[in-house]
PDB file of C-alpha atoms in Angstrom:
ATOM      1  CA  MET A 425       0.000   0.000   0.000  1.00  0.00           C
ATOM      2  CA  GLU A 426       1.340   3.424  -0.960  1.00  0.00           C
ATOM      3  CA  ILE A 427       2.367   5.599   1.981  1.00  0.00           C
ATOM      4  CA  LYS A 428       0.633   8.948   1.548  1.00  0.00           C
ATOM      5  CA  LYS A 429       1.446  10.248   5.014  1.00  0.00           C
ATOM      6  CA  ARG A 430       2.889   8.787   8.190  1.00  0.00           C
ATOM      7  CA  ILE A 431       0.677   8.917  11.272  1.00  0.00           C
ATOM      8  CA  TYR A 432       2.003   9.048  14.820  1.00  0.00           C
ATOM      9  CA  LEU A 433       0.029   8.358  17.981  1.00  0.00           C
ATOM     10  CA  ILE A 434       1.606  10.732  20.507  1.00  0.00           C
ATOM     11  CA  GLY A 435      -0.759  10.639  23.475  1.00  0.00           C
ATOM     12  CA  PHE A 436      -1.016   8.836  26.783  1.00  0.00           C
ATOM     13  CA  ASP A 437      -0.994   5.146  27.544  1.00  0.00           C
ATOM     14  CA  LEU A 438      -4.319   3.547  28.522  1.00  0.00           C
ATOM     15  CA  SER A 439      -6.099   6.005  26.228  1.00  0.00           C
ATOM     16  CA  GLY A 440      -7.327   3.920  23.320  1.00  0.00           C
ATOM     17  CA  GLY A 441      -4.013   3.130  21.656  1.00  0.00           C
ATOM     18  CA  LEU A 442      -4.640  -0.596  21.302  1.00  0.00           C
ATOM     19  CA  GLY A 443      -8.065  -0.103  19.724  1.00  0.00           C
ATOM     20  CA  LEU A 444      -6.691   2.420  17.234  1.00  0.00           C
ATOM     21  CA  HIS A 445      -3.797   0.119  16.396  1.00  0.00           C
ATOM     22  CA  ARG A 446      -6.205  -2.702  15.554  1.00  0.00           C
ATOM     23  CA  TYR A 447      -8.351  -0.275  13.550  1.00  0.00           C
ATOM     24  CA  PHE A 448      -5.392   0.642  11.351  1.00  0.00           C
ATOM     25  CA  VAL A 449      -4.235  -2.960  10.979  1.00  0.00           C
ATOM     26  CA  ASP A 450      -7.722  -4.188  10.079  1.00  0.00           C
ATOM     27  CA  ASN A 451      -7.796  -1.614   7.294  1.00  0.00           C
ATOM     28  CA  GLY A 452      -4.650  -3.043   5.761  1.00  0.00           C
ATOM     29  CA  TYR A 453      -2.087  -0.482   6.872  1.00  0.00           C
ATOM     30  CA  SER A 454       1.427  -1.278   8.055  1.00  0.00           C
ATOM     31  CA  CYS A 455       1.458  -0.384  11.735  1.00  0.00           C
ATOM     32  CA  THR A 456       3.801  -0.664  14.722  1.00  0.00           C
ATOM     33  CA  PHE A 457       2.631  -1.141  18.296  1.00  0.00           C
ATOM     34  CA  GLY A 458       4.779  -0.526  21.342  1.00  0.00           C
ATOM     35  CA  ASP A 459       7.997  -2.450  20.886  1.00  0.00           C
ATOM     36  CA  GLU A 460       6.439  -5.578  19.387  1.00  0.00           C
ATOM     37  CA  ASP A 461       8.588  -5.075  16.301  1.00  0.00           C
ATOM     38  CA  GLY A 462      11.294  -3.017  17.986  1.00  0.00           C
ATOM     39  CA  PHE A 463      10.357   0.451  16.727  1.00  0.00           C
ATOM     40  CA  SER A 464      10.214   2.243  20.071  1.00  0.00           C
ATOM     41  CA  SER A 465      13.692   1.188  21.174  1.00  0.00           C
ATOM     42  CA  ARG A 466      15.014   1.462  17.599  1.00  0.00           C
ATOM     43  CA  ALA A 467      13.799   5.065  17.301  1.00  0.00           C
ATOM     44  CA  LEU A 468      15.694   6.006  20.468  1.00  0.00           C
ATOM     45  CA  ASN A 469      18.793   4.307  19.135  1.00  0.00           C
ATOM     46  CA  ASN A 470      18.399   6.095  15.794  1.00  0.00           C
ATOM     47  CA  TYR A 471      18.124   9.422  17.592  1.00  0.00           C
ATOM     48  CA  GLN A 472      21.241   8.755  19.649  1.00  0.00           C
ATOM     49  CA  ASN A 473      23.134   7.890  16.460  1.00  0.00           C
ATOM     50  CA  ASN A 474      21.910  10.931  14.508  1.00  0.00           C
ATOM     51  CA  LEU A 475      19.868   8.802  12.116  1.00  0.00           C
ATOM     52  CA  PRO A 476      16.335   9.528  10.875  1.00  0.00           C
ATOM     53  CA  LEU A 477      13.946   8.223  13.518  1.00  0.00           C
ATOM     54  CA  VAL A 478      12.130   5.930  11.067  1.00  0.00           C
ATOM     55  CA  THR A 479      15.331   4.263   9.856  1.00  0.00           C
ATOM     56  CA  GLY A 480      14.540   0.568   9.498  1.00  0.00           C
ATOM     57  CA  PHE A 481      10.796   1.253   9.378  1.00  0.00           C
ATOM     58  CA  GLU A 482      10.531   3.200   6.141  1.00  0.00           C
ATOM     59  CA  SER A 483       7.679   1.007   4.880  1.00  0.00           C
ATOM     60  CA  CYS A 484       5.519   1.606   7.956  1.00  0.00           C
ATOM     61  CA  GLN A 485       2.694   4.159   7.893  1.00  0.00           C
ATOM     62  CA  PHE A 486       1.047   4.118  11.337  1.00  0.00           C
ATOM     63  CA  PHE A 487       3.116   4.325  14.515  1.00  0.00           C
ATOM     64  CA  THR A 488       1.050   3.572  17.615  1.00  0.00           C
ATOM     65  CA  GLN A 489       1.882   3.272  21.318  1.00  0.00           C
ATOM     66  CA  ILE A 490       5.529   4.266  20.799  1.00  0.00           C
ATOM     67  CA  GLN A 491       6.746   3.009  24.152  1.00  0.00           C
ATOM     68  CA  HIS A 492       8.460   0.030  25.747  1.00  0.00           C
ATOM     69  CA  GLU A 493       9.898  -1.324  28.961  1.00  0.00           C
ATOM     70  CA  ASP A 494      13.633  -1.382  29.434  1.00  0.00           C
ATOM     71  CA  LYS A 495      15.559  -4.212  31.063  1.00  0.00           C
ATOM     72  CA  ASN A 496      14.937  -2.687  34.489  1.00  0.00           C
ATOM     73  CA  GLY A 497      11.186  -2.772  33.947  1.00  0.00           C
ATOM     74  CA  ASP A 498      10.958   1.010  33.581  1.00  0.00           C
ATOM     75  CA  PHE A 499       8.419   2.402  31.133  1.00  0.00           C
ATOM     76  CA  ILE A 500      10.058   4.378  28.324  1.00  0.00           C
ATOM     77  CA  TYR A 501       7.721   6.726  26.440  1.00  0.00           C
ATOM     78  CA  THR A 502       9.722   7.315  23.285  1.00  0.00           C
ATOM     79  CA  HIS A 503       7.125   9.502  21.583  1.00  0.00           C
ATOM     80  CA  GLU A 504       7.257  11.911  24.515  1.00  0.00           C
ATOM     81  CA  ARG A 505      11.042  12.034  24.669  1.00  0.00           C
ATOM     82  CA  LEU A 506      11.332  12.570  20.926  1.00  0.00           C
ATOM     83  CA  LEU A 507       8.227  14.667  20.269  1.00  0.00           C
ATOM     84  CA  ASP A 508      10.124  17.736  19.090  1.00  0.00           C
ATOM     85  CA  SER A 509      12.341  15.627  16.836  1.00  0.00           C
ATOM     86  CA  LEU A 510       9.330  13.820  15.356  1.00  0.00           C
ATOM     87  CA  ILE A 511       7.617  17.106  14.538  1.00  0.00           C
ATOM     88  CA  GLU A 512      10.741  18.635  13.019  1.00  0.00           C
ATOM     89  CA  GLU A 513      11.762  15.515  11.102  1.00  0.00           C
ATOM     90  CA  GLN A 514       8.269  14.680   9.828  1.00  0.00           C
ATOM     91  CA  PRO A 515       6.639  18.043   8.973  1.00  0.00           C
ATOM     92  CA  ASN A 516       4.131  16.364   6.637  1.00  0.00           C
ATOM     93  CA  ALA A 517       3.125  13.650   9.114  1.00  0.00           C
ATOM     94  CA  LEU A 518      -0.177  13.524  10.988  1.00  0.00           C
ATOM     95  CA  PHE A 519      -0.146  13.547  14.786  1.00  0.00           C
ATOM     96  CA  ILE A 520      -2.953  12.005  16.823  1.00  0.00           C
ATOM     97  CA  PHE A 521      -2.992  13.049  20.472  1.00  0.00           C
ATOM     98  CA  ASN A 522      -4.967  10.340  22.268  1.00  0.00           C
ATOM     99  CA  TYR A 523      -5.890  11.173  25.835  1.00  0.00           C
ATOM    100  CA  LEU A 524      -8.336  10.800  28.693  1.00  0.00           C
ATOM    101  CA  PRO A 525      -9.290  13.659  31.024  1.00  0.00           C
ATOM    102  CA  VAL A 526      -6.667  13.750  33.743  1.00  0.00           C
ATOM    103  CA  GLU A 527      -8.809  12.283  36.550  1.00  0.00           C
ATOM    104  CA  LYS A 528      -9.977   9.376  34.388  1.00  0.00           C
ATOM    105  CA  TRP A 529      -6.423   8.743  33.247  1.00  0.00           C
ATOM    106  CA  LEU A 530      -5.141   8.703  36.827  1.00  0.00           C
ATOM    107  CA  GLU A 531      -7.888   6.256  37.753  1.00  0.00           C
ATOM    108  CA  GLN A 532      -6.881   4.003  34.856  1.00  0.00           C
ATOM    109  CA  ARG A 533      -3.213   4.130  35.773  1.00  0.00           C
ATOM    110  CA  ALA A 534      -3.894   3.402  39.418  1.00  0.00           C
ATOM    111  CA  SER A 535      -5.810   0.227  38.575  1.00  0.00           C
ATOM    112  CA  CYS A 536      -3.920  -1.261  35.615  1.00  0.00           C
ATOM    113  CA  TYR A 537      -0.715  -3.132  34.828  1.00  0.00           C
ATOM    114  CA  GLY A 538       0.786  -2.873  38.303  1.00  0.00           C
ATOM    115  CA  TYR A 539       1.771   0.731  37.556  1.00  0.00           C
ATOM    116  CA  LEU A 540       1.004   2.129  40.999  1.00  0.00           C
ATOM    117  CA  PRO A 541       2.772  -0.423  43.233  1.00  0.00           C
ATOM    118  CA  LYS A 542       5.781  -0.567  40.910  1.00  0.00           C
ATOM    119  CA  THR A 543       6.119   3.213  40.907  1.00  0.00           C
ATOM    120  CA  THR A 544       5.682   3.638  44.655  1.00  0.00           C
ATOM    121  CA  LYS A 545       8.500   1.164  45.174  1.00  0.00           C
ATOM    122  CA  ALA A 546      10.744   2.594  42.457  1.00  0.00           C
ATOM    123  CA  LEU A 547      10.382   6.222  43.577  1.00  0.00           C
ATOM    124  CA  GLY A 548      10.029   5.610  47.303  1.00  0.00           C
ATOM    125  CA  LEU A 549       6.774   7.573  47.406  1.00  0.00           C
ATOM    126  CA  SER A 550       3.357   6.948  48.891  1.00  0.00           C
ATOM    127  CA  GLU A 551       0.462   6.160  46.563  1.00  0.00           C
ATOM    128  CA  ALA A 552      -0.921   9.676  47.034  1.00  0.00           C
ATOM    129  CA  GLN A 553       2.466  11.168  46.158  1.00  0.00           C
ATOM    130  CA  VAL A 554       2.740   8.999  43.049  1.00  0.00           C
ATOM    131  CA  LEU A 555      -0.674  10.166  41.869  1.00  0.00           C
ATOM    132  CA  GLU A 556       0.424  13.789  42.257  1.00  0.00           C
ATOM    133  CA  HIS A 557       3.666  12.977  40.443  1.00  0.00           C
ATOM    134  CA  TRP A 558       1.662  11.494  37.580  1.00  0.00           C
ATOM    135  CA  ARG A 559      -0.712  14.463  37.565  1.00  0.00           C
ATOM    136  CA  ASP A 560       2.190  16.895  37.186  1.00  0.00           C
ATOM    137  CA  TYR A 561       3.657  14.775  34.394  1.00  0.00           C
ATOM    138  CA  TYR A 562       0.292  14.588  32.588  1.00  0.00           C
ATOM    139  CA  LEU A 563      -0.338  18.329  32.762  1.00  0.00           C
ATOM    140  CA  ALA A 564       3.187  19.185  31.610  1.00  0.00           C
ATOM    141  CA  TYR A 565       3.067  16.864  28.603  1.00  0.00           C
ATOM    142  CA  TYR A 566      -0.490  17.887  27.723  1.00  0.00           C
ATOM    143  CA  GLU A 567       0.587  21.528  27.689  1.00  0.00           C
ATOM    144  CA  LYS A 568       3.642  20.704  25.582  1.00  0.00           C
ATOM    145  CA  VAL A 569       1.575  18.964  22.905  1.00  0.00           C
ATOM    146  CA  ILE A 570      -1.067  21.688  22.832  1.00  0.00           C
ATOM    147  CA  SER A 571       1.522  24.453  22.593  1.00  0.00           C
ATOM    148  CA  ARG A 572       3.316  22.720  19.725  1.00  0.00           C
ATOM    149  CA  LEU A 573       0.446  21.379  17.640  1.00  0.00           C
ATOM    150  CA  GLU A 574      -2.981  22.782  18.492  1.00  0.00           C
ATOM    151  CA  GLY A 575      -4.442  24.669  15.544  1.00  0.00           C
ATOM    152  CA  THR A 576      -2.232  23.013  12.935  1.00  0.00           C
ATOM    153  CA  GLU A 577      -3.866  21.121  10.081  1.00  0.00           C
ATOM    154  CA  ASN A 578      -1.914  17.922  10.753  1.00  0.00           C
ATOM    155  CA  TYR A 579      -3.049  17.553  14.390  1.00  0.00           C
ATOM    156  CA  PHE A 580      -6.043  15.684  15.813  1.00  0.00           C
ATOM    157  CA  ALA A 581      -7.027  15.490  19.493  1.00  0.00           C
ATOM    158  CA  TYR A 582      -8.601  12.098  20.231  1.00  0.00           C
ATOM    159  CA  ASN A 583     -10.579  12.111  23.492  1.00  0.00           C
ATOM    160  CA  HIS A 584     -10.946   8.443  24.362  1.00  0.00           C
ATOM    161  CA  SER A 585     -13.617   9.159  26.968  1.00  0.00           C
ATOM    162  CA  ASN A 586     -15.925   9.964  24.017  1.00  0.00           C
ATOM    163  CA  GLU A 587     -14.792   6.918  22.071  1.00  0.00           C
ATOM    164  CA  ASN A 588     -17.549   6.534  19.469  1.00  0.00           C
ATOM    165  CA  GLU A 589     -17.656  10.202  18.530  1.00  0.00           C
ATOM    166  CA  SER A 590     -13.864  10.500  18.550  1.00  0.00           C
ATOM    167  CA  VAL A 591     -13.379   7.494  16.251  1.00  0.00           C
ATOM    168  CA  LEU A 592     -15.897   8.948  13.805  1.00  0.00           C
ATOM    169  CA  GLU A 593     -14.195  12.359  13.824  1.00  0.00           C
ATOM    170  CA  LEU A 594     -10.756  10.769  13.516  1.00  0.00           C
ATOM    171  CA  THR A 595     -11.916   8.749  10.515  1.00  0.00           C
ATOM    172  CA  ARG A 596     -13.153  11.942   8.866  1.00  0.00           C
ATOM    173  CA  PHE A 597      -9.913  13.749   9.709  1.00  0.00           C
ATOM    174  CA  LEU A 598      -7.802  11.022   8.119  1.00  0.00           C
ATOM    175  CA  ALA A 599     -10.091  10.921   5.070  1.00  0.00           C
ATOM    176  CA  SER A 600      -9.473  14.647   4.577  1.00  0.00           C
ATOM    177  CA  HIS A 601      -5.789  13.742   4.230  1.00  0.00           C
ATOM    178  CA  GLY A 602      -6.426  10.960   1.736  1.00  0.00           C
ATOM    179  CA  ILE A 603      -6.339   8.050   4.199  1.00  0.00           C
ATOM    180  CA  THR A 604      -9.446   5.882   4.061  1.00  0.00           C
ATOM    181  CA  LEU A 605     -10.614   3.729   6.964  1.00  0.00           C
ATOM    182  CA  ASN A 606     -13.750   1.598   7.097  1.00  0.00           C
ATOM    183  CA  LEU A 607     -15.487   2.714  10.282  1.00  0.00           C
ATOM    184  CA  ALA A 608     -17.291  -0.628  10.555  1.00  0.00           C
ATOM    185  CA  THR A 609     -13.974  -2.357  11.311  1.00  0.00           C
ATOM    186  CA  TYR A 610     -13.381  -0.421  14.536  1.00  0.00           C
ATOM    187  CA  LYS A 611     -13.827  -2.570  17.642  1.00  0.00           C
ATOM    188  CA  PRO A 612     -13.919  -1.255  21.214  1.00  0.00           C
ATOM    189  CA  ILE A 613     -11.188  -2.553  23.471  1.00  0.00           C
ATOM    190  CA  SER A 614     -13.548  -4.964  25.224  1.00  0.00           C
ATOM    191  CA  GLU A 615     -14.189  -6.689  21.901  1.00  0.00           C
ATOM    192  CA  ILE A 616     -10.496  -6.769  21.044  1.00  0.00           C
ATOM    193  CA  ARG A 617      -9.922  -8.696  24.249  1.00  0.00           C
ATOM    194  CA  GLY A 618     -11.821 -11.506  22.546  1.00  0.00           C
ATOM    195  CA  SER A 619      -9.547 -11.355  19.521  1.00  0.00           C
ATOM    196  CA  THR A 620      -8.079 -14.449  17.883  1.00  0.00           C
ATOM    197  CA  ASP A 621      -4.705 -12.671  17.799  1.00  0.00           C
ATOM    198  CA  GLN A 622      -2.608 -14.640  20.308  1.00  0.00           C
ATOM    199  CA  ARG A 623      -0.291 -11.846  21.412  1.00  0.00           C
ATOM    200  CA  PHE A 624      -3.117  -9.861  23.016  1.00  0.00           C
ATOM    201  CA  HIS A 625      -4.053 -12.828  25.181  1.00  0.00           C
ATOM    202  CA  VAL A 626      -0.425 -13.456  26.105  1.00  0.00           C
ATOM    203  CA  GLN A 627      -0.200  -9.831  27.214  1.00  0.00           C
ATOM    204  CA  ASN A 628      -3.353 -10.322  29.282  1.00  0.00           C
ATOM    205  CA  ILE A 629      -1.697 -13.264  31.046  1.00  0.00           C
ATOM    206  CA  ARG A 630       1.214 -10.989  31.906  1.00  0.00           C
ATOM    207  CA  GLU A 631      -1.182  -8.342  33.189  1.00  0.00           C
ATOM    208  CA  ALA A 632      -2.719 -10.968  35.455  1.00  0.00           C
ATOM    209  CA  ALA A 633       0.768 -11.907  36.679  1.00  0.00           C
ATOM    210  CA  LEU A 634       1.482  -8.266  37.514  1.00  0.00           C
ATOM    211  CA  TYR A 635      -1.820  -8.047  39.396  1.00  0.00           C
ATOM    212  CA  PHE A 636      -1.024 -11.062  41.570  1.00  0.00           C
ATOM    213  CA  ARG A 637       2.543  -9.881  42.178  1.00  0.00           C
ATOM    214  CA  TYR A 638       1.899  -6.234  43.023  1.00  0.00           C
ATOM    215  CA  HIS A 639      -1.708  -6.136  44.228  1.00  0.00           C
ATOM    216  CA  ARG A 640      -2.272  -9.542  45.832  1.00  0.00           C
ATOM    217  CA  PHE A 641       1.389 -10.174  46.757  1.00  0.00           C
ATOM    218  CA  ASP A 642       1.001 -13.779  45.609  1.00  0.00           C
ATOM    219  CA  ILE A 643       4.440 -14.530  44.188  1.00  0.00           C
ATOM    220  CA  ASP A 644       3.713 -18.162  43.297  1.00  0.00           C
ATOM    221  CA  THR A 645       0.671 -17.383  41.148  1.00  0.00           C
ATOM    222  CA  ALA A 646       2.518 -14.467  39.563  1.00  0.00           C
ATOM    223  CA  ILE A 647       5.464 -16.669  38.585  1.00  0.00           C
ATOM    224  CA  ASN A 648       3.233 -19.423  37.214  1.00  0.00           C
ATOM    225  CA  LEU A 649       1.295 -16.967  35.052  1.00  0.00           C
ATOM    226  CA  LEU A 650       4.402 -15.245  33.741  1.00  0.00           C
ATOM    227  CA  GLN A 651       5.987 -18.595  32.901  1.00  0.00           C
ATOM    228  CA  GLU A 652       2.913 -19.389  30.820  1.00  0.00           C
ATOM    229  CA  ALA A 653       3.127 -16.041  29.025  1.00  0.00           C
ATOM    230  CA  GLU A 654       6.837 -16.479  28.331  1.00  0.00           C
ATOM    231  CA  LYS A 655       6.248 -19.973  26.947  1.00  0.00           C
ATOM    232  CA  HIS A 656       3.902 -18.626  24.285  1.00  0.00           C
ATOM    233  CA  GLN A 657       5.902 -15.496  23.477  1.00  0.00           C
ATOM    234  CA  PRO A 658       9.536 -16.269  24.319  1.00  0.00           C
ATOM    235  CA  CYS A 659      10.878 -13.322  22.296  1.00  0.00           C
ATOM    236  CA  ARG A 660       9.820 -10.805  24.950  1.00  0.00           C
ATOM    237  CA  TYR A 661      13.051 -10.186  26.858  1.00  0.00           C
ATOM    238  CA  TYR A 662      11.333  -8.504  29.787  1.00  0.00           C
ATOM    239  CA  PHE A 663       9.245 -11.635  30.432  1.00  0.00           C
ATOM    240  CA  LYS A 664      12.525 -13.456  31.071  1.00  0.00           C
ATOM    241  CA  ASP A 665      13.916 -10.590  33.140  1.00  0.00           C
ATOM    242  CA  GLU A 666      10.809 -10.420  35.326  1.00  0.00           C
ATOM    243  CA  LEU A 667      10.801 -14.186  35.824  1.00  0.00           C
ATOM    244  CA  LYS A 668      14.427 -14.129  36.911  1.00  0.00           C
ATOM    245  CA  LYS A 669      13.777 -11.234  39.282  1.00  0.00           C
ATOM    246  CA  TRP A 670      10.649 -12.763  40.806  1.00  0.00           C
ATOM    247  CA  LYS A 671      12.293 -16.152  41.324  1.00  0.00           C
ATOM    248  CA  LEU A 672      15.112 -14.446  43.212  1.00  0.00           C
ATOM    249  CA  GLU A 673      12.574 -12.509  45.274  1.00  0.00           C
ATOM    250  CA  LYS A 674      10.758 -15.732  46.143  1.00  0.00           C
ATOM    251  CA  LYS A 675      13.825 -17.042  47.971  1.00  0.00           C
ATOM    252  CA  THR A 676      13.468 -14.296  50.571  1.00  0.00           C
ATOM    253  CA  TRP A 677       9.751 -13.671  50.108  1.00  0.00           C
ATOM    254  CA  LYS A 678       7.753 -12.192  52.924  1.00  0.00           C
ATOM    255  CA  SER A 679       4.125 -11.123  52.714  1.00  0.00           C
ATOM    256  CA  GLU A 680       4.050  -7.400  51.927  1.00  0.00           C
TER     257      GLU A 680
END
């Protein structure tokens, strides 16, 4: 398929990125997601080596959820770190800012993926302090995006809290730039969870492992679940790293 324009999803995690990724894929477009194919970490490496950010991904059109976890389990939001470079390097690209209102986003973050317990431990802060830390981060990045892109013809703000309306408006926006999507192919995230695409279910197993490790403090169940996820998707290096870490923790495990 001819690449008319590249499209970058530059918003927040837990704000509709997975659903939009599947929407693009189901319409036949080449699309990255997170670091499944290595783009997020590759883009950082390209930047550090003074190469075009899309080097190695020249045939890709949609870039969604440009983030990954490093070997320490830290979340790296490449699109945020490299936002200015993306805008300067890709002046003809389209930028979709997917977001939730700040309170809804904080609620999502506090309840998903083990974010809150991992961050409290990593930063040595209370849960209330972490939420304020996240709020400050959200507001600063939101302001940065708005100040750089609001009012430009290649920018679209996607409010995931109004999902149906936002998908319709996004589809119209992309059509105005010559990119056609069949609205009927869009599936809400709850329907994607029933997908026949194995990797989504493997990721769900990992999410369950994180829940049992950081919310229920059940190290045995967490290890068993993560072993199952790693068995079905052995290429994910952080599955192996987490397993190694958790097995070491188990030797001196005490109920938290």
